mmCIF file of C-alpha atoms and ligand atoms in Angstrom:
data_model
loop_
_atom_site.group_PDB
_atom_site.id
_atom_site.type_symbol
_atom_site.label_atom_id
_atom_site.label_comp_id
_atom_site.label_asym_id
_atom_site.label_seq_id
_atom_site.Cartn_x
_atom_site.Cartn_y
_atom_site.Cartn_z
ATOM 1 C CA MET A 1 56.047 6.307 -18.317
ATOM 2 C CA LYS A 2 52.862 7.732 -16.876
ATOM 3 C CA SER A 3 53.067 10.159 -13.978
ATOM 4 C CA HIS A 4 50.299 8.465 -12.046
ATOM 5 C CA ASP A 5 52.208 5.150 -12.139
ATOM 6 C CA ILE A 6 55.261 6.915 -10.711
ATOM 7 C CA GLU A 7 53.100 8.575 -8.068
ATOM 8 C CA HIS A 8 51.555 5.259 -7.087
ATOM 9 C CA ALA A 9 54.950 3.534 -6.785
ATOM 10 C CA MET A 10 56.248 6.479 -4.773
ATOM 11 C CA LYS A 11 53.349 6.294 -2.321
ATOM 12 C CA LEU A 12 53.870 2.569 -1.803
ATOM 13 C CA ALA A 13 57.608 3.029 -1.209
ATOM 14 C CA TYR A 14 56.965 5.894 1.189
ATOM 15 C CA GLN A 15 54.392 3.955 3.215
ATOM 16 C CA GLN A 16 56.565 0.872 3.336
ATOM 17 C CA TYR A 17 59.604 2.593 4.834
ATOM 18 C CA LYS A 18 58.029 5.487 6.717
ATOM 19 C CA HIS A 19 58.620 3.826 10.061
ATOM 20 C CA ASN A 20 62.044 2.344 9.376
ATOM 21 C CA GLN A 21 64.350 3.549 12.155
ATOM 22 C CA SER A 22 67.622 1.867 11.287
ATOM 23 C CA GLY A 23 70.977 3.615 10.932
ATOM 24 C CA ALA A 24 72.375 6.806 12.426
ATOM 25 C CA ASN A 25 72.956 10.387 11.268
ATOM 26 C CA ALA A 26 76.504 11.240 10.155
ATOM 27 C CA SER A 27 78.238 12.470 13.296
ATOM 28 C CA TYR A 28 81.741 13.343 12.098
ATOM 29 C CA ILE A 29 80.268 16.620 10.814
ATOM 30 C CA PRO A 30 78.589 18.009 13.968
ATOM 31 C CA ALA A 31 75.945 20.010 12.065
ATOM 32 C CA LEU A 32 74.630 16.812 10.430
ATOM 33 C CA ALA A 33 74.306 14.931 13.710
ATOM 34 C CA GLY A 34 71.564 17.308 14.841
ATOM 35 C CA VAL A 35 69.293 17.026 11.764
ATOM 36 C CA ASP A 36 65.834 15.590 12.530
ATOM 37 C CA SER A 37 66.233 11.895 11.664
ATOM 38 C CA GLU A 38 62.497 11.482 11.127
ATOM 39 C CA LEU A 39 62.634 13.470 7.876
ATOM 40 C CA PHE A 40 61.796 11.401 4.820
ATOM 41 C CA ALA A 41 61.015 12.406 1.243
ATOM 42 C CA ILE A 42 60.997 11.047 -2.293
ATOM 43 C CA ALA A 43 60.849 13.016 -5.565
ATOM 44 C CA ALA A 44 60.836 12.364 -9.285
ATOM 45 C CA VAL A 45 61.202 14.691 -12.256
ATOM 46 C CA THR A 46 60.330 13.200 -15.626
ATOM 47 C CA LEU A 47 61.726 14.271 -18.964
ATOM 48 C CA GLU A 48 58.308 15.743 -19.740
ATOM 49 C CA GLY A 49 58.901 18.055 -16.774
ATOM 50 C CA ASP A 50 56.399 16.459 -14.380
ATOM 51 C CA VAL A 51 57.436 16.892 -10.754
ATOM 52 C CA ILE A 52 56.130 14.299 -8.309
ATOM 53 C CA THR A 53 56.976 14.384 -4.597
ATOM 54 C CA ILE A 54 55.952 12.900 -1.272
ATOM 55 C CA GLY A 55 56.917 13.584 2.358
ATOM 56 C CA ASP A 56 59.305 16.355 3.422
ATOM 57 C CA ALA A 57 60.300 17.149 -0.155
ATOM 58 C CA GLN A 58 60.603 20.921 0.403
ATOM 59 C CA ARG A 59 62.906 20.569 3.392
ATOM 60 C CA HIS A 60 66.483 21.757 2.826
ATOM 61 C CA PHE A 61 69.444 19.580 3.749
ATOM 62 C CA ALA A 62 73.146 19.455 2.841
ATOM 63 C CA ILE A 63 73.869 18.025 -0.598
ATOM 64 C CA GLU A 64 77.264 16.672 0.582
ATOM 65 C CA SER A 65 78.760 14.105 -1.768
ATOM 66 C CA ILE A 66 75.975 14.256 -4.310
ATOM 67 C CA SER A 67 77.634 17.532 -5.319
ATOM 68 C CA LYS A 68 80.607 15.482 -6.569
ATOM 69 C CA ALA A 69 78.514 13.989 -9.363
ATOM 70 C CA PHE A 70 77.417 17.449 -10.526
ATOM 71 C CA ASN A 71 80.701 19.305 -10.237
ATOM 72 C CA LEU A 72 82.207 16.457 -12.238
ATOM 73 C CA SER A 73 80.151 17.623 -15.220
ATOM 74 C CA LEU A 74 81.860 21.009 -15.147
ATOM 75 C CA ALA A 75 85.405 19.634 -15.023
ATOM 76 C CA MET A 76 84.496 17.089 -17.687
ATOM 77 C CA ASP A 77 83.081 19.789 -19.947
ATOM 78 C CA ASP A 78 86.331 21.722 -19.407
ATOM 79 C CA TRP A 79 88.728 18.845 -20.048
ATOM 80 C CA GLY A 80 86.850 16.017 -21.763
ATOM 81 C CA ALA A 81 86.212 12.589 -20.288
ATOM 82 C CA LYS A 82 89.509 11.080 -21.482
ATOM 83 C CA GLU A 83 91.646 13.771 -19.929
ATOM 84 C CA LEU A 84 89.686 13.669 -16.688
ATOM 85 C CA ARG A 85 90.175 9.943 -16.540
ATOM 86 C CA ALA A 86 93.919 10.457 -16.975
ATOM 87 C CA LYS A 87 94.110 13.216 -14.378
ATOM 88 C CA VAL A 88 91.832 11.708 -11.691
ATOM 89 C CA GLY A 89 90.800 8.172 -12.668
ATOM 90 C CA SER A 90 87.566 6.272 -13.202
ATOM 91 C CA GLU A 91 87.629 3.022 -11.266
ATOM 92 C CA ALA A 92 86.114 1.889 -7.999
ATOM 93 C CA THR A 93 88.484 2.238 -5.054
ATOM 94 C CA GLY A 94 86.894 -0.570 -3.041
ATOM 95 C CA GLU A 95 87.486 1.547 0.066
ATOM 96 C CA GLY A 96 85.483 4.071 2.068
ATOM 97 C CA PHE A 97 84.670 7.561 0.789
ATOM 98 C CA ASN A 98 87.529 9.276 2.618
ATOM 99 C CA SER A 99 90.071 6.486 2.585
ATOM 100 C CA VAL A 100 93.702 7.560 2.804
ATOM 101 C CA MET A 101 94.738 3.955 2.313
ATOM 102 C CA ALA A 102 93.096 3.917 -1.136
ATOM 103 C CA LEU A 103 95.249 6.897 -2.084
ATOM 104 C CA GLU A 104 98.451 5.351 -0.798
ATOM 105 C CA LEU A 105 97.698 2.058 -2.543
ATOM 106 C CA HIS A 106 97.543 3.836 -5.891
ATOM 107 C CA LYS A 107 100.483 6.217 -5.462
ATOM 108 C CA GLY A 108 98.201 9.146 -4.754
ATOM 109 C CA ARG A 109 95.911 8.566 -7.737
ATOM 110 C CA PRO A 110 92.344 9.283 -6.579
ATOM 111 C CA MET A 111 90.894 6.572 -8.886
ATOM 112 C CA SER A 112 87.356 7.981 -8.882
ATOM 113 C CA PRO A 113 86.035 11.560 -9.016
ATOM 114 C CA LEU A 114 83.276 10.450 -6.624
ATOM 115 C CA VAL A 115 85.370 9.725 -3.537
ATOM 116 C CA ASN A 116 86.610 12.652 -1.450
ATOM 117 C CA ALA A 117 90.145 12.607 -2.904
ATOM 118 C CA GLY A 118 88.906 12.494 -6.493
ATOM 119 C CA ALA A 119 86.269 15.145 -5.907
ATOM 120 C CA ILE A 120 88.787 17.565 -4.362
ATOM 121 C CA SER A 121 91.117 16.932 -7.294
ATOM 122 C CA THR A 122 88.182 17.491 -9.686
ATOM 123 C CA VAL A 123 87.378 20.834 -8.032
ATOM 124 C CA SER A 124 90.999 21.855 -8.609
ATOM 125 C CA LEU A 125 90.547 21.077 -12.311
ATOM 126 C CA VAL A 126 87.619 23.453 -12.907
ATOM 127 C CA LYS A 127 89.160 26.050 -15.195
ATOM 128 C CA ALA A 128 89.468 29.505 -13.626
ATOM 129 C CA SER A 129 92.100 32.101 -12.928
ATOM 130 C CA SER A 130 91.120 32.551 -9.270
ATOM 131 C CA ALA A 131 89.248 30.725 -6.521
ATOM 132 C CA ASP A 132 86.425 33.280 -6.783
ATOM 133 C CA GLU A 133 86.017 32.679 -10.477
ATOM 134 C CA ARG A 134 86.102 28.925 -9.922
ATOM 135 C CA TRP A 135 83.377 29.214 -7.275
ATOM 136 C CA ASP A 136 81.246 31.396 -9.579
ATOM 137 C CA ARG A 137 81.459 28.793 -12.319
ATOM 138 C CA MET A 138 80.629 25.973 -9.899
ATOM 139 C CA SER A 139 77.642 27.862 -8.431
ATOM 140 C CA GLN A 140 76.435 28.679 -11.926
ATOM 141 C CA ARG A 141 76.589 25.029 -12.942
ATOM 142 C CA PHE A 142 74.594 23.930 -9.887
ATOM 143 C CA GLU A 143 72.052 26.678 -10.531
ATOM 144 C CA SER A 144 71.571 25.646 -14.160
ATOM 145 C CA LEU A 145 71.123 21.999 -13.224
ATOM 146 C CA CYS A 146 68.615 22.866 -10.517
ATOM 147 C CA GLY A 147 66.833 25.584 -12.482
ATOM 148 C CA GLN A 148 67.263 27.983 -9.569
ATOM 149 C CA PRO A 149 70.129 29.264 -7.383
ATOM 150 C CA LEU A 150 71.201 27.138 -4.427
ATOM 151 C CA ALA A 151 72.027 28.730 -1.080
ATOM 152 C CA LEU A 152 74.867 27.604 1.164
ATOM 153 C CA MET A 153 73.933 26.153 4.553
ATOM 154 C CA GLU A 154 76.342 28.347 6.505
ATOM 155 C CA GLU A 155 76.083 26.234 9.643
ATOM 156 C CA VAL A 156 77.086 23.100 7.740
ATOM 157 C CA TYR A 157 79.883 24.921 5.934
ATOM 158 C CA SER A 158 81.458 26.241 9.122
ATOM 159 C CA SER A 159 80.915 22.967 10.981
ATOM 160 C CA GLU A 160 82.588 21.019 8.202
ATOM 161 C CA SER A 161 85.377 23.589 7.765
ATOM 162 C CA ASP A 162 86.129 23.432 11.495
ATOM 163 C CA ASN A 163 86.344 19.635 11.411
ATOM 164 C CA ASN A 164 88.125 19.186 8.124
ATOM 165 C CA GLU A 165 91.405 17.645 9.249
ATOM 166 C CA HIS A 166 90.895 14.382 7.409
ATOM 167 C CA ASN A 167 90.036 16.010 4.081
ATOM 168 C CA ARG A 168 92.914 18.452 4.611
ATOM 169 C CA GLY A 169 95.263 15.485 4.989
ATOM 170 C CA ILE A 170 93.870 13.986 1.759
ATOM 171 C CA SER A 171 94.298 17.306 -0.056
ATOM 172 C CA TRP A 172 97.945 17.661 0.866
ATOM 173 C CA LEU A 173 98.610 14.046 -0.067
ATOM 174 C CA LEU A 174 97.092 14.789 -3.477
ATOM 175 C CA LYS A 175 99.420 17.750 -3.757
ATOM 176 C CA SER A 176 102.457 15.682 -2.840
ATOM 177 C CA TYR A 177 101.610 13.043 -5.440
ATOM 178 C CA GLY A 178 100.858 15.532 -8.245
ATOM 179 C CA TYR A 179 97.075 15.208 -8.397
ATOM 180 C CA MET A 180 96.244 18.704 -7.100
ATOM 181 C CA TYR A 181 95.777 21.128 -10.000
ATOM 182 C CA SER A 182 95.125 24.431 -8.176
ATOM 183 C CA ASP A 183 96.033 25.938 -4.827
ATOM 184 C CA THR A 184 95.523 23.140 -2.278
ATOM 185 C CA GLU A 185 93.697 25.052 0.451
ATOM 186 C CA ASP A 186 91.473 26.780 -2.127
ATOM 187 C CA ALA A 187 90.435 23.430 -3.611
ATOM 188 C CA LEU A 188 89.656 22.037 -0.164
ATOM 189 C CA ASP A 189 87.612 25.110 0.714
ATOM 190 C CA LEU A 190 85.582 25.075 -2.519
ATOM 191 C CA TYR A 191 84.968 21.349 -2.123
ATOM 192 C CA THR A 192 83.694 21.927 1.414
ATOM 193 C CA ARG A 193 81.516 24.778 0.185
ATOM 194 C CA MET A 194 79.881 22.772 -2.574
ATOM 195 C CA CYS A 195 79.153 19.972 -0.091
ATOM 196 C CA SER A 196 77.307 22.578 2.014
ATOM 197 C CA PHE A 197 74.810 23.615 -0.656
ATOM 198 C CA GLY A 198 71.291 23.326 0.755
ATOM 199 C CA VAL A 199 68.957 21.328 -1.490
ATOM 200 C CA THR A 200 65.492 19.867 -1.302
ATOM 201 C CA THR A 201 64.655 16.370 -2.478
ATOM 202 C CA ARG A 202 62.790 17.984 -5.342
ATOM 203 C CA ASP A 203 65.921 19.970 -6.298
ATOM 204 C CA LEU A 204 67.967 16.789 -6.395
ATOM 205 C CA ALA A 205 65.439 14.970 -8.578
ATOM 206 C CA MET A 206 65.500 17.963 -10.911
ATOM 207 C CA MET A 207 69.296 17.881 -11.094
ATOM 208 C CA ALA A 208 69.283 14.112 -11.650
ATOM 209 C CA SER A 209 66.728 14.540 -14.441
ATOM 210 C CA CYS A 210 69.322 16.619 -16.345
ATOM 211 C CA TYR A 211 71.480 13.513 -16.548
ATOM 212 C CA ALA A 212 68.479 11.362 -17.492
ATOM 213 C CA SER A 213 67.878 13.678 -20.455
ATOM 214 C CA GLY A 214 71.465 13.685 -21.745
ATOM 215 C CA GLY A 215 72.434 16.954 -20.081
ATOM 216 C CA ALA A 216 69.428 19.257 -20.553
ATOM 217 C CA ASN A 217 67.180 20.594 -17.807
ATOM 218 C CA PRO A 218 63.655 19.314 -18.631
ATOM 219 C CA LEU A 219 61.975 22.433 -17.187
ATOM 220 C CA THR A 220 64.188 25.271 -18.419
ATOM 221 C CA ARG A 221 65.105 23.319 -21.602
ATOM 222 C CA GLN A 222 68.692 24.572 -21.241
ATOM 223 C CA GLN A 223 71.429 22.183 -22.395
ATOM 224 C CA VAL A 224 73.582 22.378 -19.264
ATOM 225 C CA VAL A 225 76.085 19.519 -19.700
ATOM 226 C CA HIS A 226 77.724 18.418 -22.940
ATOM 227 C CA ALA A 227 75.610 15.434 -23.940
ATOM 228 C CA SER A 228 78.723 13.504 -24.942
ATOM 229 C CA ASN A 229 79.998 13.538 -21.340
ATOM 230 C CA VAL A 230 76.847 12.222 -19.663
ATOM 231 C CA PRO A 231 77.526 8.491 -20.281
ATOM 232 C CA GLU A 232 80.950 8.757 -18.610
ATOM 233 C CA ILE A 233 79.498 10.619 -15.629
ATOM 234 C CA LEU A 234 76.847 7.926 -15.253
ATOM 235 C CA ALA A 235 79.529 5.238 -15.550
ATOM 236 C CA ASP A 236 81.413 6.868 -12.658
ATOM 237 C CA MET A 237 78.179 6.848 -10.653
ATOM 238 C CA VAL A 238 77.649 3.166 -11.381
ATOM 239 C CA MET A 239 81.182 2.357 -10.210
ATOM 240 C CA GLU A 240 81.458 4.454 -7.078
ATOM 241 C CA GLY A 241 78.181 6.293 -6.445
ATOM 242 C CA LEU A 242 77.360 4.517 -3.190
ATOM 243 C CA TYR A 243 80.973 3.899 -2.181
ATOM 244 C CA THR A 244 81.410 0.407 -0.758
ATOM 245 C CA GLY A 245 77.659 -0.085 -1.218
ATOM 246 C CA SER A 246 77.888 0.489 -4.994
ATOM 247 C CA GLY A 247 77.976 -3.205 -5.867
ATOM 248 C CA SER A 248 74.937 -4.186 -3.826
ATOM 249 C CA TRP A 249 73.055 -1.141 -5.133
ATOM 250 C CA LEU A 250 73.851 -2.260 -8.691
ATOM 251 C CA TYR A 251 72.738 -5.796 -7.910
ATOM 252 C CA ASP A 252 69.409 -4.451 -6.693
ATOM 253 C CA ASN A 253 68.792 -1.705 -9.220
ATOM 254 C CA GLY A 254 71.163 -1.726 -12.205
ATOM 255 C CA LEU A 255 71.080 2.078 -12.393
ATOM 256 C CA PRO A 256 73.541 4.923 -11.735
ATOM 257 C CA ALA A 257 73.113 6.608 -8.367
ATOM 258 C CA LYS A 258 74.943 8.870 -5.933
ATOM 259 C CA SER A 259 74.586 9.300 -2.193
ATOM 260 C CA GLY A 260 75.654 11.974 0.294
ATOM 261 C CA VAL A 261 76.181 11.806 4.048
ATOM 262 C CA GLY A 262 73.496 14.501 4.424
ATOM 263 C CA GLY A 263 70.994 11.685 3.746
ATOM 264 C CA GLY A 264 70.224 12.272 0.073
ATOM 265 C CA VAL A 265 70.424 9.695 -2.713
ATOM 266 C CA ILE A 266 69.860 10.403 -6.406
ATOM 267 C CA CYS A 267 69.237 7.859 -9.121
ATOM 268 C CA VAL A 268 69.248 8.502 -12.868
ATOM 269 C CA VAL A 269 66.881 6.545 -15.088
ATOM 270 C CA PRO A 270 68.284 7.379 -18.547
ATOM 271 C CA GLY A 271 65.651 8.602 -20.969
ATOM 272 C CA VAL A 272 62.925 8.505 -18.311
ATOM 273 C CA MET A 273 63.464 10.585 -15.153
ATOM 274 C CA GLY A 274 65.597 11.708 -12.249
ATOM 275 C CA LEU A 275 64.785 10.257 -8.843
ATOM 276 C CA ALA A 276 65.836 11.416 -5.386
ATOM 277 C CA ALA A 277 65.106 10.414 -1.819
ATOM 278 C CA PHE A 278 66.193 11.817 1.513
ATOM 279 C CA SER A 279 66.379 10.606 5.079
ATOM 280 C CA PRO A 280 69.302 11.385 7.429
ATOM 281 C CA LYS A 281 70.087 7.988 8.964
ATOM 282 C CA LEU A 282 72.978 6.212 7.236
ATOM 283 C CA ASP A 283 74.426 2.724 6.935
ATOM 284 C CA SER A 284 78.084 1.922 7.570
ATOM 285 C CA SER A 285 79.071 2.885 3.980
ATOM 286 C CA GLY A 286 77.602 6.392 4.438
ATOM 287 C CA ASN A 287 74.384 5.825 2.450
ATOM 288 C CA SER A 288 70.911 6.798 3.664
ATOM 289 C CA ILE A 289 69.104 3.596 4.567
ATOM 290 C CA ARG A 290 65.535 4.769 4.019
ATOM 291 C CA ALA A 291 66.358 6.687 0.837
ATOM 292 C CA ARG A 292 68.063 3.679 -0.621
ATOM 293 C CA LEU A 293 65.261 1.292 0.334
ATOM 294 C CA ALA A 294 62.572 3.613 -1.005
ATOM 295 C CA LEU A 295 64.296 4.088 -4.368
ATOM 296 C CA THR A 296 64.942 0.365 -4.670
ATOM 297 C CA GLU A 297 61.265 -0.317 -4.043
ATOM 298 C CA MET A 298 60.170 2.188 -6.676
ATOM 299 C CA ILE A 299 62.626 0.911 -9.251
ATOM 300 C CA ALA A 300 61.420 -2.663 -8.728
ATOM 301 C CA HIS A 301 57.761 -1.677 -8.816
ATOM 302 C CA LEU A 302 58.171 0.329 -12.015
ATOM 303 C CA ARG A 303 60.480 -2.306 -13.559
ATOM 304 C CA LEU A 304 63.207 0.215 -14.265
ATOM 305 C CA ASN A 305 66.257 -2.021 -13.816
ATOM 306 C CA PRO A 306 67.822 -2.084 -17.316
ATOM 307 C CA LEU A 307 69.713 -5.279 -16.508
ATOM 308 C CA VAL A 308 66.470 -7.193 -16.125
ATOM 309 C CA THR A 309 65.038 -8.306 -19.436
ATOM 310 C CA ARG A 310 61.817 -10.240 -19.635
ATOM 311 C CA TRP A 311 61.753 -12.290 -22.781
ATOM 312 C CA LYS A 312 57.987 -12.349 -22.911
ATOM 313 C CA GLU A 313 57.919 -8.572 -23.203
ATOM 314 C CA LEU A 314 60.609 -8.290 -25.878
HETATM 315 N N1 LIG B 401 81.547 16.615 2.782
HETATM 316 C C1 LIG B 401 81.635 15.231 3.128
HETATM 317 C C2 LIG B 401 83.074 14.870 3.401
HETATM 318 O O1 LIG B 401 83.916 15.411 2.768
HETATM 319 C C3 LIG B 401 81.051 14.430 2.027
HETATM 320 C C4 LIG B 401 81.052 12.949 2.259
HETATM 321 C C5 LIG B 401 79.828 12.253 1.707
HETATM 322 O O2 LIG B 401 78.761 12.835 1.563
HETATM 323 O O3 LIG B 401 79.951 11.045 1.445
HETATM 324 O O4 LIG B 401 83.413 14.081 4.203
#
């Protein structure tokens, strides 16, 4: 795919949704409520290493749940996809991202590594002999995917840590049901920390491009994730990447994606590129409205939906 075609589609998507005002910032984490809701950016990183961006693509924001899709690669490399499926699950919950009911319905089984319960359980599975070592390995994985170190947004981290009662409840439920594999409070803390990594839209597209390439960073050329685990990670993203919006996203786009309540959305176009968009206002499922619309527009314009086949072109 040619870079100038991607750039053109990106410009059109940006112009089309630049003035969209719908939705509201996440407010249950106070630090996110105050982020400028006008911010809007789109980025793409192709497997040839071309980086294409528009809007506020150098602005840092909290990665939040998009981190779940990347930390998953570390636990999966440690345990293998089969074992991770047995220990956490790989199905859609059909409930919200922090649903306690979903846990209770399945006897404490998180079902997906991409909802809060499953992601906290997945953090506890990262092999390490101490919380510090686990954090070092997690940070290293994020750095390799991004091609540069990520800094924590301290304000987000402390805001989320101070308002963490719901996730704390989930963590202790996991413990009581046997799905917590390290110290409970340590796992909760490391989960909260990884959600507080500051990223730019460009960073996210870069990280997504590593999944598009089968686990290698297109710029550094480093094989970061075991290639054999990438299809399972993408399958988890298809099932639960946009929470209760995952089905409608799949209807529209047919591609794996992951959102975060910080306003970011990534989308992986296997064999082609990583895409990311950012805008803070969310819908009721916790997905950025403008980011989602912009990516959907680009995917349609560039005919990237793999579920759409056009017999005349075959
Ligand atoms: N850190 C957020 C939480 O645990 C992540 C949720 C999200 O981005 O969907 O609630």
